[in-house]
CSV table of C-alpha atoms in Angstrom, one decimal:
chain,number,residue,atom,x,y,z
S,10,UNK,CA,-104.4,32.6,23.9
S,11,UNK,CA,-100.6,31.4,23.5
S,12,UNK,CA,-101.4,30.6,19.6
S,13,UNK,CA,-103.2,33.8,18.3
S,14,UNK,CA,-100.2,36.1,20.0
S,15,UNK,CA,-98.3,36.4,16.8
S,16,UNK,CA,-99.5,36.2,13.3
S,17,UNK,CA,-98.0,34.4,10.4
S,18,UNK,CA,-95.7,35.0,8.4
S,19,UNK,CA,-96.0,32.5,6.2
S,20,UNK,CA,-97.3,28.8,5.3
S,21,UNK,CA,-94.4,27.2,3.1
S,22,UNK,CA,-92.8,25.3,5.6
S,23,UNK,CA,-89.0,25.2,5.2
S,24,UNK,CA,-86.1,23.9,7.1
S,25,UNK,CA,-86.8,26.6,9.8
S,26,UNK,CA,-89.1,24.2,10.3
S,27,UNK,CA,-88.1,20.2,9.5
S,28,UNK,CA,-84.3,21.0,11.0
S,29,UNK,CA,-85.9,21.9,14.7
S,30,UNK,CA,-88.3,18.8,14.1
S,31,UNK,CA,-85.2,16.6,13.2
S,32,UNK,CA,-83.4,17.9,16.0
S,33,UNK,CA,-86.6,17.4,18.7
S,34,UNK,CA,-86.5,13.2,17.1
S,35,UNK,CA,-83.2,12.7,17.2
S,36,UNK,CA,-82.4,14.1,21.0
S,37,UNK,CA,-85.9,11.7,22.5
S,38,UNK,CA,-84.4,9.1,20.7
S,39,UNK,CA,-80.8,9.9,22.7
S,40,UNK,CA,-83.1,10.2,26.1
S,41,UNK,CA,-82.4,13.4,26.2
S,42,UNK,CA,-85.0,14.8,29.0
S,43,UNK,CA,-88.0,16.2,26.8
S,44,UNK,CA,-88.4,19.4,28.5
S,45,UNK,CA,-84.5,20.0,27.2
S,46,UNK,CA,-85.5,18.7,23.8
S,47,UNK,CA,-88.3,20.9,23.1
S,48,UNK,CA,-86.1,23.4,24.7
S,49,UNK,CA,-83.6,23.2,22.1
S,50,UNK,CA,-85.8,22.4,19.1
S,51,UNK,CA,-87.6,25.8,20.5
S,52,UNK,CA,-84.6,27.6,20.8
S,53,UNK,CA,-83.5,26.4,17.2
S,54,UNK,CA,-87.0,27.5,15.3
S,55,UNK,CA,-86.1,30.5,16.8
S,56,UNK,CA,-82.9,31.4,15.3
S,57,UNK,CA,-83.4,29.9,11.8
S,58,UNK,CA,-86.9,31.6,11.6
S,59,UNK,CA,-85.9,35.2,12.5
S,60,UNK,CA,-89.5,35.2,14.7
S,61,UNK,CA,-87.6,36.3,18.2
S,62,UNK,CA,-84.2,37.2,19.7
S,63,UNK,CA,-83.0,34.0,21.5
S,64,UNK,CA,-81.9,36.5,24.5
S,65,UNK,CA,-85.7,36.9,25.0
S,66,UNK,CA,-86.2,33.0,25.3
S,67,UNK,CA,-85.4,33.2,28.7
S,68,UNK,CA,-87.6,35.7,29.2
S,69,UNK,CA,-90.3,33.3,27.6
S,70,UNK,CA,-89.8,30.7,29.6
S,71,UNK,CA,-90.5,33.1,32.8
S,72,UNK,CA,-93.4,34.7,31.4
S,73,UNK,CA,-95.4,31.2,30.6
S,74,UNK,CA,-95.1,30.2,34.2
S,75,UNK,CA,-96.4,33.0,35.4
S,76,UNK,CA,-99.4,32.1,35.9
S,77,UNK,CA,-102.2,31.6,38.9
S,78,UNK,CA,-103.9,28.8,37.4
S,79,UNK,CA,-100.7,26.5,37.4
S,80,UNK,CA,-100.5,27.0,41.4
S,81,UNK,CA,-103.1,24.8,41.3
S,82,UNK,CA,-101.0,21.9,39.5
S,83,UNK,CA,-98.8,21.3,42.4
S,84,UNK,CA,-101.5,21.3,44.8
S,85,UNK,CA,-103.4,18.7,43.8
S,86,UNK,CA,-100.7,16.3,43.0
S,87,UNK,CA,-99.8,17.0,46.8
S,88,UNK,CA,-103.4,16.3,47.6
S,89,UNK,CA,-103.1,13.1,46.0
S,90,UNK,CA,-100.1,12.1,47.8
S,91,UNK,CA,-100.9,13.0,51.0
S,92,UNK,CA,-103.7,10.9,50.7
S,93,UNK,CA,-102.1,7.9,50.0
S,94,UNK,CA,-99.8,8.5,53.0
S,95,UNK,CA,-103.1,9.5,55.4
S,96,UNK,CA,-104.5,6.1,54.7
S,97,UNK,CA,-107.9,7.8,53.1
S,98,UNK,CA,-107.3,5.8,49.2
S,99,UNK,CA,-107.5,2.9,51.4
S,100,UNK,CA,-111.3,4.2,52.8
S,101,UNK,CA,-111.9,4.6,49.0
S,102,UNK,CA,-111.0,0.7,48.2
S,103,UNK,CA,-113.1,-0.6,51.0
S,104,UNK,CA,-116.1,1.4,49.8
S,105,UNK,CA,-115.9,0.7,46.4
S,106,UNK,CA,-115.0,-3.5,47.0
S,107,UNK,CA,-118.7,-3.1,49.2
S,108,UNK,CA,-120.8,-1.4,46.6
S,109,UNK,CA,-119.0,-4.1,43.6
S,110,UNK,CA,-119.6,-7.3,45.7
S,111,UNK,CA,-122.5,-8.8,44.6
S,112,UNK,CA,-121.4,-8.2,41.0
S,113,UNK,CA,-119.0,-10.9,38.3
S,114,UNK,CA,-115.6,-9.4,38.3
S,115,UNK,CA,-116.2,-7.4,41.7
S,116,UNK,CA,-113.1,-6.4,42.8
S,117,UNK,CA,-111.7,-5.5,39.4
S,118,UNK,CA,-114.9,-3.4,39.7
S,119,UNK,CA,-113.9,-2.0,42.8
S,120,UNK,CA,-110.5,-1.5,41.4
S,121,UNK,CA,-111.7,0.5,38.6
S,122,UNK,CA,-113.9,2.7,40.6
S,123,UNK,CA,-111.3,3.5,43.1
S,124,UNK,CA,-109.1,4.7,40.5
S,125,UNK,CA,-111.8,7.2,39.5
S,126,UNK,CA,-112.1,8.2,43.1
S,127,UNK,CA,-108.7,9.0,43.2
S,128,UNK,CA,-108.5,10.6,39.7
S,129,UNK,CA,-111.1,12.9,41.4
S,130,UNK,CA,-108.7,14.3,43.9
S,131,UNK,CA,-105.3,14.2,42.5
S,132,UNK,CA,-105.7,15.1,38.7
S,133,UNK,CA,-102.7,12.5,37.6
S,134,UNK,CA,-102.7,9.4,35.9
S,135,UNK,CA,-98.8,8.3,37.0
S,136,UNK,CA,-100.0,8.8,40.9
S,137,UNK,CA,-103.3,7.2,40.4
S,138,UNK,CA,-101.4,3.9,39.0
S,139,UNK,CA,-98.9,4.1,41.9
S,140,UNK,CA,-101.0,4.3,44.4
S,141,UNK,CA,-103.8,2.1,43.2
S,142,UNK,CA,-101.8,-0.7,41.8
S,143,UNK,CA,-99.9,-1.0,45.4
S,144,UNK,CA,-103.2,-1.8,46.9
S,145,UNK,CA,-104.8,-3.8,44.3
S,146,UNK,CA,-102.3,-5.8,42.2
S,147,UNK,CA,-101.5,-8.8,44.2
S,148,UNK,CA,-105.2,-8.7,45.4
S,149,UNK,CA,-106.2,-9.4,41.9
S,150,UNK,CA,-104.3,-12.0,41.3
S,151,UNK,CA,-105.2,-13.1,44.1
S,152,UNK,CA,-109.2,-13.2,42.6
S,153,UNK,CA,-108.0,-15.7,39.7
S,154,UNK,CA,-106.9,-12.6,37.4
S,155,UNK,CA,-103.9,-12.8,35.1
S,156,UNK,CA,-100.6,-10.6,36.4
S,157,UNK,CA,-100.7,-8.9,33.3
S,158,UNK,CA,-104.3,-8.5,33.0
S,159,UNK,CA,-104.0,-7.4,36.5
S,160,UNK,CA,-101.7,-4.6,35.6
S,161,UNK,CA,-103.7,-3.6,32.9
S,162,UNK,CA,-106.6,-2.9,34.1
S,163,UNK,CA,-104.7,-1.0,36.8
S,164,UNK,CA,-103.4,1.0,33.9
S,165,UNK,CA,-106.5,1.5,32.2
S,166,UNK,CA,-108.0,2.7,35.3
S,167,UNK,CA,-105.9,5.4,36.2
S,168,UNK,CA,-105.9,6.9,32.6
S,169,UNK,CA,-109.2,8.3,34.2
S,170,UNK,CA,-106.6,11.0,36.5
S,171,UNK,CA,-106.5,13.2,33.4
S,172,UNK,CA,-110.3,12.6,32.4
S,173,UNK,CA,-112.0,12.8,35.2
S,174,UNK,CA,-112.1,16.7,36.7
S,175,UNK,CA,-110.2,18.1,38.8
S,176,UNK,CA,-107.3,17.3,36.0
S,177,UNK,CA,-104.2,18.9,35.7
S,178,UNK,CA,-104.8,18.4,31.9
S,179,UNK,CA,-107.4,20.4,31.6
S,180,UNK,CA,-105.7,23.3,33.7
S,181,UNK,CA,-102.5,23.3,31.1
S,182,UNK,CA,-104.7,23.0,28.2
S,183,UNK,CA,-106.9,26.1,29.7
S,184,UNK,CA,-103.8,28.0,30.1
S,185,UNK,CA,-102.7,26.9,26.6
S,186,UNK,CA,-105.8,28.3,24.9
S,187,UNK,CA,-107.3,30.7,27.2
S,188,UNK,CA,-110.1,28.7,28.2
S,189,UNK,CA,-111.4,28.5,32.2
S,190,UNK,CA,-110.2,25.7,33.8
S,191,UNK,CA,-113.7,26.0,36.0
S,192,UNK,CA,-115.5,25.2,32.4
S,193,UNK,CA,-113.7,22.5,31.0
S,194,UNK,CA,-114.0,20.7,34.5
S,195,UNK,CA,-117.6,20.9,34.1
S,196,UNK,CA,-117.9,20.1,30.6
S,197,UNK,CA,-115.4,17.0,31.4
S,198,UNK,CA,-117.9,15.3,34.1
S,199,UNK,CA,-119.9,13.2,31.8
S,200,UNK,CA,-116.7,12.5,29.4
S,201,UNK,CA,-115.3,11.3,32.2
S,202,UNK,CA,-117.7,9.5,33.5
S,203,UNK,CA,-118.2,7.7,30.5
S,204,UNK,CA,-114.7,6.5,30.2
S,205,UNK,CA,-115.1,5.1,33.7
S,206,UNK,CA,-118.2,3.4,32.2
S,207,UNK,CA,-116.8,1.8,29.1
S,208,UNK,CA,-113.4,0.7,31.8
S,209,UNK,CA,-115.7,-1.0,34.2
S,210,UNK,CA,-117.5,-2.8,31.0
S,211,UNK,CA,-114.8,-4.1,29.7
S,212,UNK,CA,-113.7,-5.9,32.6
S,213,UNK,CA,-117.2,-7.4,33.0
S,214,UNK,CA,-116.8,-8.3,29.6
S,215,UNK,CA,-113.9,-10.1,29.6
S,216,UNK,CA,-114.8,-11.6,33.1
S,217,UNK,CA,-117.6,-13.1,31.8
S,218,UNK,CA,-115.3,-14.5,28.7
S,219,UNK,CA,-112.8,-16.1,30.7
S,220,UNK,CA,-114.4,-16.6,33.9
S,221,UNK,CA,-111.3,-15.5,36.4
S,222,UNK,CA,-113.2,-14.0,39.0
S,223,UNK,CA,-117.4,-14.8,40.1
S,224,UNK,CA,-119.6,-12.8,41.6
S,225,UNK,CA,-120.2,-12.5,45.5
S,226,UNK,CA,-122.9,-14.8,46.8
S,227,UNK,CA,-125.0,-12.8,49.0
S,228,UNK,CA,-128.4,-11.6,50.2
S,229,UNK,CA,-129.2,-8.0,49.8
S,230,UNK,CA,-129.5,-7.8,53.2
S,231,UNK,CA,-126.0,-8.4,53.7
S,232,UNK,CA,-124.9,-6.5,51.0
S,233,UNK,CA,-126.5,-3.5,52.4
S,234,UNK,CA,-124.9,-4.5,55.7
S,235,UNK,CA,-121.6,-4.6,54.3
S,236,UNK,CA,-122.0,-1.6,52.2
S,237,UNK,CA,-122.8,0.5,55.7
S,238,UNK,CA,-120.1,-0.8,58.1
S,239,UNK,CA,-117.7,0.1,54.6
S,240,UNK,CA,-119.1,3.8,54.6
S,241,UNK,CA,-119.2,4.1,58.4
S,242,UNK,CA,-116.0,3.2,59.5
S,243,UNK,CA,-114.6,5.5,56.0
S,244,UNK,CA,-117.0,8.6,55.1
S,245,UNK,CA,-114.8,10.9,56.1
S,246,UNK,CA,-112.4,10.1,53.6
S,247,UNK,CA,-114.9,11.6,51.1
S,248,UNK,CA,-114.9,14.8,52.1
S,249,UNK,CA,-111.5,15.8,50.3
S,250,UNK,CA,-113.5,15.3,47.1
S,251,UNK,CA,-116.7,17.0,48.2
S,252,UNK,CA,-114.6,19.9,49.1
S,253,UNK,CA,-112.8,20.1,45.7
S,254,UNK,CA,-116.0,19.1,43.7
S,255,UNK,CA,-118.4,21.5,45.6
S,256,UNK,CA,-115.8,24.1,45.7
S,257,UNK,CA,-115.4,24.6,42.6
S,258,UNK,CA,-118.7,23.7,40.7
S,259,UNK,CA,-120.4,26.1,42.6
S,260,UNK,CA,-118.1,28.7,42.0
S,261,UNK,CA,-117.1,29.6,45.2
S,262,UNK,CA,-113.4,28.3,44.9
S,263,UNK,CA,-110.9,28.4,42.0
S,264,UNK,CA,-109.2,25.2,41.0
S,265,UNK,CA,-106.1,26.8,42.8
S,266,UNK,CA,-107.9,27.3,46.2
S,267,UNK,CA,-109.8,24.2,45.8
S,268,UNK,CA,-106.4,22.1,46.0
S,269,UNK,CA,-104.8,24.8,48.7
S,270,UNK,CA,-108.0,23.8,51.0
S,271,UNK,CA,-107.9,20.0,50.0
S,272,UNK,CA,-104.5,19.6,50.9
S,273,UNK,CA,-104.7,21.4,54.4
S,274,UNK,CA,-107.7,19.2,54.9
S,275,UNK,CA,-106.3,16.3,54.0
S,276,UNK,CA,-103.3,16.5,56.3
S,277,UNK,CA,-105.1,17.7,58.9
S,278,UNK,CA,-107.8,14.7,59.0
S,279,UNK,CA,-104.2,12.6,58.8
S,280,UNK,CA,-102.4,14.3,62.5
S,281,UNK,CA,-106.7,13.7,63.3
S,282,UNK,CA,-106.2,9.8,63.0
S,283,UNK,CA,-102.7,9.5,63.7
S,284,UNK,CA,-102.3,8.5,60.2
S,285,UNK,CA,-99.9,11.4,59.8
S,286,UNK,CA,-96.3,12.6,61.4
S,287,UNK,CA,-94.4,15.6,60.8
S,288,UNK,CA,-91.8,13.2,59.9
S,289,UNK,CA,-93.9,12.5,56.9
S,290,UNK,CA,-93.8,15.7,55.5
S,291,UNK,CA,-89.8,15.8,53.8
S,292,UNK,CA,-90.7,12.8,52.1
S,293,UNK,CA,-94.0,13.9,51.2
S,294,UNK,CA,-93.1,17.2,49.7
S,295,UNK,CA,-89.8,15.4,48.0
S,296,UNK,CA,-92.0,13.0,46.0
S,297,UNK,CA,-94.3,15.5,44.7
S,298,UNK,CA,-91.5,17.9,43.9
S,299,UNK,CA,-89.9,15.3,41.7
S,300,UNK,CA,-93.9,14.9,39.8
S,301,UNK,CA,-93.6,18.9,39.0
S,302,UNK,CA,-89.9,18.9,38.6
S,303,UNK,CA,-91.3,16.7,35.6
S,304,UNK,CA,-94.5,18.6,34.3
S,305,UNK,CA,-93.3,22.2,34.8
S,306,UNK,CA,-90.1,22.6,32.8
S,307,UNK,CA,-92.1,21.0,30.0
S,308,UNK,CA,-94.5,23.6,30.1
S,309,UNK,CA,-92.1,26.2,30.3
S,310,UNK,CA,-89.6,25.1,27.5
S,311,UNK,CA,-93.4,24.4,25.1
S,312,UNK,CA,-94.2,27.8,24.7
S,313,UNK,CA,-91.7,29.5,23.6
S,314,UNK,CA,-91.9,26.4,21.0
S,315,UNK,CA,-95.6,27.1,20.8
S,316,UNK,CA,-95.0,30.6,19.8
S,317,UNK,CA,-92.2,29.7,16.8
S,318,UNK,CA,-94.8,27.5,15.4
S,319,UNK,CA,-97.6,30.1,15.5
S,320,UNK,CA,-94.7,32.7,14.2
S,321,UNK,CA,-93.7,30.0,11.0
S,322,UNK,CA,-97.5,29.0,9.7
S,323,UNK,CA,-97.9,26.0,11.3
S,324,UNK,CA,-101.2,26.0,12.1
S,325,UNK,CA,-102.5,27.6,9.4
S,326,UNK,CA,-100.2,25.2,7.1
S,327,UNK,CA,-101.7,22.5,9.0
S,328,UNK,CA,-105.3,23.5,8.3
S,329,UNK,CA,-104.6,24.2,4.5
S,330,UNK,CA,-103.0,20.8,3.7
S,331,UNK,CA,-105.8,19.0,6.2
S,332,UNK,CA,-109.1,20.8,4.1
S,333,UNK,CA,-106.8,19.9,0.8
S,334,UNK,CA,-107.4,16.1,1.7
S,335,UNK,CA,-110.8,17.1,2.4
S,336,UNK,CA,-113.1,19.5,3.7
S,337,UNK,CA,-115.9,16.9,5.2
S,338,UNK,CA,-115.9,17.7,8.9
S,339,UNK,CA,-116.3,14.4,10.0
S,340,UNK,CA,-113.4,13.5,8.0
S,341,UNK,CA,-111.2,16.0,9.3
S,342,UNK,CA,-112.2,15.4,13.0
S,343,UNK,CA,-111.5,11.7,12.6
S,344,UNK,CA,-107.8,13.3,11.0
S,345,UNK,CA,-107.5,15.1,14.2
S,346,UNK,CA,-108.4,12.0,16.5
S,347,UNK,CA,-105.9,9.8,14.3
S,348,UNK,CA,-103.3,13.0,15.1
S,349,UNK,CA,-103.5,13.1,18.8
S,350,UNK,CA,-103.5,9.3,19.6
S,351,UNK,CA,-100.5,9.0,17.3
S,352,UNK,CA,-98.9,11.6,19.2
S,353,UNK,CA,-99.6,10.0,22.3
S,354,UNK,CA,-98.3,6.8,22.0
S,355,UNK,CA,-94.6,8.8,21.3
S,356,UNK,CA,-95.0,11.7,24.1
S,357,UNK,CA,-96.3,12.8,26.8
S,358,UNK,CA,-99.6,14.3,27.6
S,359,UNK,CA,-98.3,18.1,28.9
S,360,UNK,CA,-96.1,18.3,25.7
S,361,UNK,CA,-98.4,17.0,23.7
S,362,UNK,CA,-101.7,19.6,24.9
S,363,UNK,CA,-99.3,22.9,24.6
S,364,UNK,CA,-97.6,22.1,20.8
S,365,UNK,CA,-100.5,20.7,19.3
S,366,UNK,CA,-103.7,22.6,21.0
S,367,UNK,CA,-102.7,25.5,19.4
S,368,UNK,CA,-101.9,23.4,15.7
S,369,UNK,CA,-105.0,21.9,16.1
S,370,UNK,CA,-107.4,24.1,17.3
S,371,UNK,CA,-107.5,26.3,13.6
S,372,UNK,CA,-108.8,23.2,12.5
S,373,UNK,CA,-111.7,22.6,14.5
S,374,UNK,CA,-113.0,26.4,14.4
S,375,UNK,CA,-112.8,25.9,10.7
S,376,UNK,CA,-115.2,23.2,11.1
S,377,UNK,CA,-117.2,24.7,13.6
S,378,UNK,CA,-116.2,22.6,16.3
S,379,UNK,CA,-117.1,24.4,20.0
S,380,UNK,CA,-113.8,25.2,21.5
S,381,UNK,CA,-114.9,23.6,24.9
S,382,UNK,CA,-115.9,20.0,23.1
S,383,UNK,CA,-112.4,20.2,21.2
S,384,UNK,CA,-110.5,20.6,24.5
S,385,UNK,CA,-112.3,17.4,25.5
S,386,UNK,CA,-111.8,15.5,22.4
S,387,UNK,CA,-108.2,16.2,22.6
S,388,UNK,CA,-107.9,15.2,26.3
S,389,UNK,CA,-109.5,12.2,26.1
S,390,UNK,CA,-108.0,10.8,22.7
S,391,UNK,CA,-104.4,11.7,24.7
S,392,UNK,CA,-105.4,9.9,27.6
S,393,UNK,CA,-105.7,6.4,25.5
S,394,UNK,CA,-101.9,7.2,24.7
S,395,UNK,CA,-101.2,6.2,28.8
S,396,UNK,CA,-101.8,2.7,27.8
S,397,UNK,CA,-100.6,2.3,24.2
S,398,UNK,CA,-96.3,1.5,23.5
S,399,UNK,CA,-93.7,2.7,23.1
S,400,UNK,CA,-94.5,5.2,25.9
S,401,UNK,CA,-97.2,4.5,27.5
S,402,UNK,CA,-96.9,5.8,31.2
S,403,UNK,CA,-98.6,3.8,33.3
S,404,UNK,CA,-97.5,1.0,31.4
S,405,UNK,CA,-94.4,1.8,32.7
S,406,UNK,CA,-95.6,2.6,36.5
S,407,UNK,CA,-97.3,-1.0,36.9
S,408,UNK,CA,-94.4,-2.6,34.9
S,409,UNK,CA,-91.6,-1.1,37.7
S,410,UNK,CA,-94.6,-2.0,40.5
S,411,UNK,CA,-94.5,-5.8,39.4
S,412,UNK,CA,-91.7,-6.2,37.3
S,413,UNK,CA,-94.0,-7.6,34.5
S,414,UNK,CA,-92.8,-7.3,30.9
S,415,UNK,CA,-94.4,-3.9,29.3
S,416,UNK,CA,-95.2,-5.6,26.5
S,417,UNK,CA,-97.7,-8.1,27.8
S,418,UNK,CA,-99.2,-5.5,29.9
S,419,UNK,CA,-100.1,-3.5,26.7
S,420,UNK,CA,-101.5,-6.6,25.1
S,421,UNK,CA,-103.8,-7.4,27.7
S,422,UNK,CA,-104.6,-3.6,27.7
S,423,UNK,CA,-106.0,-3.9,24.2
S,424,UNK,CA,-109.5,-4.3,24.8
S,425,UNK,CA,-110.1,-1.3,27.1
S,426,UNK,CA,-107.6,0.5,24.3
S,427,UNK,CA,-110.7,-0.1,21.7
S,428,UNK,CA,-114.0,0.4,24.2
S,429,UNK,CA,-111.7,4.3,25.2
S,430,UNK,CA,-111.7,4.5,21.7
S,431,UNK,CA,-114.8,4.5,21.1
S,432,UNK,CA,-115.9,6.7,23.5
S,433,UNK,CA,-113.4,9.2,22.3
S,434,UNK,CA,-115.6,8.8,18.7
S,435,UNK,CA,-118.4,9.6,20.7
S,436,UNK,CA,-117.0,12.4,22.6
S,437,UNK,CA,-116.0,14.0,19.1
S,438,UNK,CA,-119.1,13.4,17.0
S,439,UNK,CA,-121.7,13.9,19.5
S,440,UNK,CA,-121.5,17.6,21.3
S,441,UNK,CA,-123.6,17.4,23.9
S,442,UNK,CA,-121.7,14.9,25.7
S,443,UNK,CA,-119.0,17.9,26.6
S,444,UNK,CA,-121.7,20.6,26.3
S,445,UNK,CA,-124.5,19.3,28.2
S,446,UNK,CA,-123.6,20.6,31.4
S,447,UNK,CA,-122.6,23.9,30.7
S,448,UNK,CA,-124.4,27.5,30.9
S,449,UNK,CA,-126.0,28.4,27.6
S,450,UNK,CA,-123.1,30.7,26.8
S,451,UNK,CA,-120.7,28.0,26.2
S,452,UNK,CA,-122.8,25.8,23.8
């Protein structure tokens, strides 16, 4: 684990400390690339601190990249892409706008749930958006929904791409604290899940309230008529996620071989329906290059900045100033919550899991908390951050998709803000949503 490698000097926090903080503030507010920020913040902790020679940065940087479960990262953001350019994410829509006919709010419904369909394949929240908002957007409108509602729930929807498992989330934060990636995607299923849930809710909710879109009037003989011609003519499409979720729940692929296969399948059920060119492929392999181009350096330039914090007594600081407030652990978990959503309105998630999983979790194994429901906690209550300003990522994605104002998407996102919210309460008070599913060795 990155944050027990080296042990404390010390607690007193000095400028070794605040000046490579300053500097980190003051180059994100210049736009100054992040990864190169926590590069030089990194590089400056270093120096002042005495912890590490800054010739073996570079050697740092190497070294926390080196690593088989990151393959696994560009793989299914591939996956993901290929998918959208093989047609399948469209077999996804169709199937879930026939199972959400019948219903108030249907294809908002359908829109939600074919966000988590996607989530389950490509592991990110910025494709999801993409991907999903292209097909959905003006379709909503469409329905009687408000553009920025529209967008919203979009956004909402495809924070489920780091909640639902496979997630590339849960692979950095497993690398991060030494945790299988295999475990926390089974221990995220229900979390996950229950995100979906409270999404889908909402948008009934607020259907019902304003009344933009009714329900379908059918028989259930047509709707089971429908609902068959939808699966017929697009079951194949589900077999990317069988693969990935059978592959690895039963333990006969990693995470990393899970994505290899999916992606080979995936392409090759695309040159099967014609869906697919070798033309495709530059294009293809450009777009999800610039995705990893964007999550890898991060990683790489955090834990060398991961490392100076563990060296200085930041962790342990943290933990003595947070049981000085108060040493209740409902308390201190609600500190923690109020911590990582903070932090996620200002950064991004990858940053965000490998300098504060190894602050926080001190903290909740001096409270008892299982390391497995603490990974989860801290997942979900970052994944609220994708629809909260000034960030806010897919904000951003379905603002640049529409050209709607940021701003009145995130107000309109400010009731499935709360219902996440409150799942994340539940997720953090109540174990055995993260724990249920896991072998008795883990609970």
């Amino acid at each position: 684990m990155l944050w027990q490698h080296m042990q404390p000097q010390t607690i007193e926090l000095g400028w070794d400390f605040y000046g490579p903080v300053l500097l980190f503030v003051l180059l994100v507010a210049l736009a100054v690339p992040v990864w190169a920020a926590i590069g030089a913040a990194a590089s400056l902790m270093l120096v002042w601190s005495g912890a590490l020679p800054l010739s073996l940065v570079g050697e740092k940087l190497f070294s926390g990249i080196d690593a088989f479960a990151l393959t696994a990262v560009p793989l299914f953001i591939l996956t993901g892409d290929a998918l959208v350019r093989t047609g399948l994410s469209r077999k996804f829509l169709d199937v879930a706008e026939a199972l959400t006919q019948f219903a108030k709010g249907g294809f908002g419904s359908a829109t939600v749930l074919v966000c988590g369909m996607f989530a389950a394949i490509s592991g990110s929240d910025a494709a999801g958006a993409a991907a999903v908002g292209r097909m959905t957007i003006d379709r909503l409108v469409e329905s009687g929904y408000p553009r920025p509602y529209a967008c919203a729930l979009v956004a909402a929807g495809a924070c489920t791409g780091i909640l639902i498992p496979p997630s590339i989330a849960y692979i950095i934060i497993g690398l991060v604290l030494g945790i299988s990636a295999s475990t926390l995607f089974l221990a995220a299923v229900i979390p996950g899940i229950a995100i979906l849930v409270s999404i889908l809710a909402t948008n009934i909710i607020m259907n019902r309230l304003y009344g933009w879109e009714g329900g379908g009037n059918i028989s259930m003989g047509e709707y089971f008529s429908q609902l068959w011609v939808a699966i017929k003519s697009g079951w194949y499409a589900f077999i990317v996620p069988i693969i990935i979720f059978y592959g690895i729940f039963s333990g006969r692929l990693t995470p990393t071989e899970a994505g290899a296969t999916a992606v080979v399948v995936t392409i090759a059920m695309g040159f099967i329906l014609g869906t697919m060119r070798l033309s495709d492929f530059p294009a293809m392999l450009v777009s999800s290059a610039k995705v990893n181009g964007v999550i890898i350096p991060i990683i790489a330039f955090s834990i060398p900045l991961a490392e100076a914090l563990a060296i200085i007594g930041v962790p342990q600081g943290f933990v003595a100033v947070a049981t000085g407030i108060s040493d209740e652990p409902w308390v201190l978990i609600m500190m923690m919550i109020l911590v990582l959503i903070a932090a996620g309105c200002v950064m991004e998630t990858t940053p965000n899991i490998v300098i504060l999983a190894p602050i926080l979790k001190p903290l909740a194994d001096n409270i008892g908390m299982n390391e497995i429901q603490f990974c989860i906690m801290m997942i979900t209550a970052l994944g609220v951050g994708f629809i909260t300003p000034p960030l806010g990522l897919n904000l951003f994605v379905v603002s640049g998709l529409t050209g709607e104002s940021i701003l009145k998407i995130a107000a309109r996102a400010i009731p499935f803000v709360l219902f996440m919210l409150a799942v994340t309460l539940l997720i953090a008070y109540v174990p055995a949503i993260s724990t249920t599913l896991l072998p008795e060795i883990y609970k």
